[in-house]
Tab-separated table of C-alpha atoms in Angstrom:
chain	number	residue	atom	x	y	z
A	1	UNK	CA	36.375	-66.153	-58.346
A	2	UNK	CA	34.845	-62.563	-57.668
A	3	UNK	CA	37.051	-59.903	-56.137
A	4	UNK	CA	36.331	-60.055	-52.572
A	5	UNK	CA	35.275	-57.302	-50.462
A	6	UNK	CA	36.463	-57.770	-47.751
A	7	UNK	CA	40.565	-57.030	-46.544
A	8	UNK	CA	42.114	-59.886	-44.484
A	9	UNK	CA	42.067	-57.158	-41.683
A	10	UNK	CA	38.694	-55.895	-41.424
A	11	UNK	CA	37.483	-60.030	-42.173
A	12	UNK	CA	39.060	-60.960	-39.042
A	13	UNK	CA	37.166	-57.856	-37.169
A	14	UNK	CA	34.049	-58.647	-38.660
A	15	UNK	CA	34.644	-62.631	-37.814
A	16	UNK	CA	34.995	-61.323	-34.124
A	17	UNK	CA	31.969	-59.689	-33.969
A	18	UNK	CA	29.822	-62.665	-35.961
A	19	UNK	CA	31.183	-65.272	-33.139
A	20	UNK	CA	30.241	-63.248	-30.373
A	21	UNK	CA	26.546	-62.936	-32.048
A	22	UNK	CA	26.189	-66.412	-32.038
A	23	UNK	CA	27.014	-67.390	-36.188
A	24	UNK	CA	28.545	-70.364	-36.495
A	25	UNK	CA	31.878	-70.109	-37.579
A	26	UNK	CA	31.214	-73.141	-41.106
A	27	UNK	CA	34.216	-73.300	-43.188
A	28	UNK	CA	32.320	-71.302	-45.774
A	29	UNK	CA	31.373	-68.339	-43.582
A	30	UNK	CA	33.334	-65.399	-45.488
A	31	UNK	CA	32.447	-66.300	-48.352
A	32	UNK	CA	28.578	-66.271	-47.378
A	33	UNK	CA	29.024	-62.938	-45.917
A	34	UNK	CA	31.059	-61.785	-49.298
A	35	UNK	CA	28.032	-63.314	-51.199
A	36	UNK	CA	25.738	-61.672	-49.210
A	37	UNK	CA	27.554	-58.043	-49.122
A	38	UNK	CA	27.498	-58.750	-53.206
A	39	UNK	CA	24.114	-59.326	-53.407
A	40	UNK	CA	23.556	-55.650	-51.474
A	41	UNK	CA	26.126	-53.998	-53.413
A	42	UNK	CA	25.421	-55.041	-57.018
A	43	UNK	CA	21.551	-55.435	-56.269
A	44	UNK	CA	21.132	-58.714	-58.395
A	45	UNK	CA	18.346	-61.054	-57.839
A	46	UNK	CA	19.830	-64.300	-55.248
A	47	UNK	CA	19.631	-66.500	-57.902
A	48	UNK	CA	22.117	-64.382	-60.107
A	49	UNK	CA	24.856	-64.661	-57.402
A	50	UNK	CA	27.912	-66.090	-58.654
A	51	UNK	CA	28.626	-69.672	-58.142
A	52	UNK	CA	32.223	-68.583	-56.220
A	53	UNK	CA	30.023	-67.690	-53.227
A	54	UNK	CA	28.319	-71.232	-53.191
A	55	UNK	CA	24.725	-72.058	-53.232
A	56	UNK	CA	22.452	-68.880	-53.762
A	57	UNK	CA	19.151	-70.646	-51.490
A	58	UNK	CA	21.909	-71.151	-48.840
A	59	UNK	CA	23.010	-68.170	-48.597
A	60	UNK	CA	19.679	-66.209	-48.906
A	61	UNK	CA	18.118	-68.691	-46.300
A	62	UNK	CA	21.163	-67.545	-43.710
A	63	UNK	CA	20.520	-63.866	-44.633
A	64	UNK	CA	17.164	-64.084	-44.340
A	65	UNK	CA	17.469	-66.103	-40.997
A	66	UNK	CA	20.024	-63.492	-39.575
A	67	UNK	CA	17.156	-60.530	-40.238
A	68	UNK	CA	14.524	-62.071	-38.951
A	69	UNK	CA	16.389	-63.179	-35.906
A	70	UNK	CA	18.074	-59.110	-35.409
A	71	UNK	CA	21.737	-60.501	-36.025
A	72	UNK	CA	22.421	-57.932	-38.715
A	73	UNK	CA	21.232	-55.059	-36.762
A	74	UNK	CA	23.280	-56.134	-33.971
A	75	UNK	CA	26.289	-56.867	-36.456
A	76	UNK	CA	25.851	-53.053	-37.864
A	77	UNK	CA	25.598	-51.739	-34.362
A	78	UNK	CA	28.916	-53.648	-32.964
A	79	UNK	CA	30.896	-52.027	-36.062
A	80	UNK	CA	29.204	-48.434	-35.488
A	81	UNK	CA	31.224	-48.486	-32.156
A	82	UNK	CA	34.793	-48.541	-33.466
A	83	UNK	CA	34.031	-47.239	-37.468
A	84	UNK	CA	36.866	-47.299	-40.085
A	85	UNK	CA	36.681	-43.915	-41.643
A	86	UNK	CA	39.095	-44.266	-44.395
């Protein structure tokens, strides 16, 4: 399994903020968003993702829905408010 990302802490902020934009809270949903922040970080191609995130087309079909649909710039605007600066 890849190292996450994510601390417990900020996952339950960020899970806050992804309810009240109207993301289904699936069983899988942190590790979408982990697979998704990986994807960003590291720069890979979706179909190099690593299997520990699930299915690659899932996950780039919910990214790509969440962009088209202004969810991430809403996301990146509710965690602008209150920023972690450490």
């Amino acid at each position: 399994m890849p190292r996450l990302m994510l601390s417990d802490e900020f996952w339950s902020k960020l899970e806050k903020i992804l309810l009240q934009e109207a993301i289904y809270n699936k069983r899988n949903l942190r590790m979408t968003v982990e697979g998704m922040l990986y994807r960003m970080r590291v720069g890979c191609p979706w179909r190099d993702l690593p299997e520990a995130f699930g299915s690659w087309n899932s996950i780039y079909k919910r990214f790509n829905a969440w962009s088209l649909s202004s969810k991430w710039l809403r996301i990146f605007k509710a965690l602008s408010i209150d920023p972690d600066c450490e």
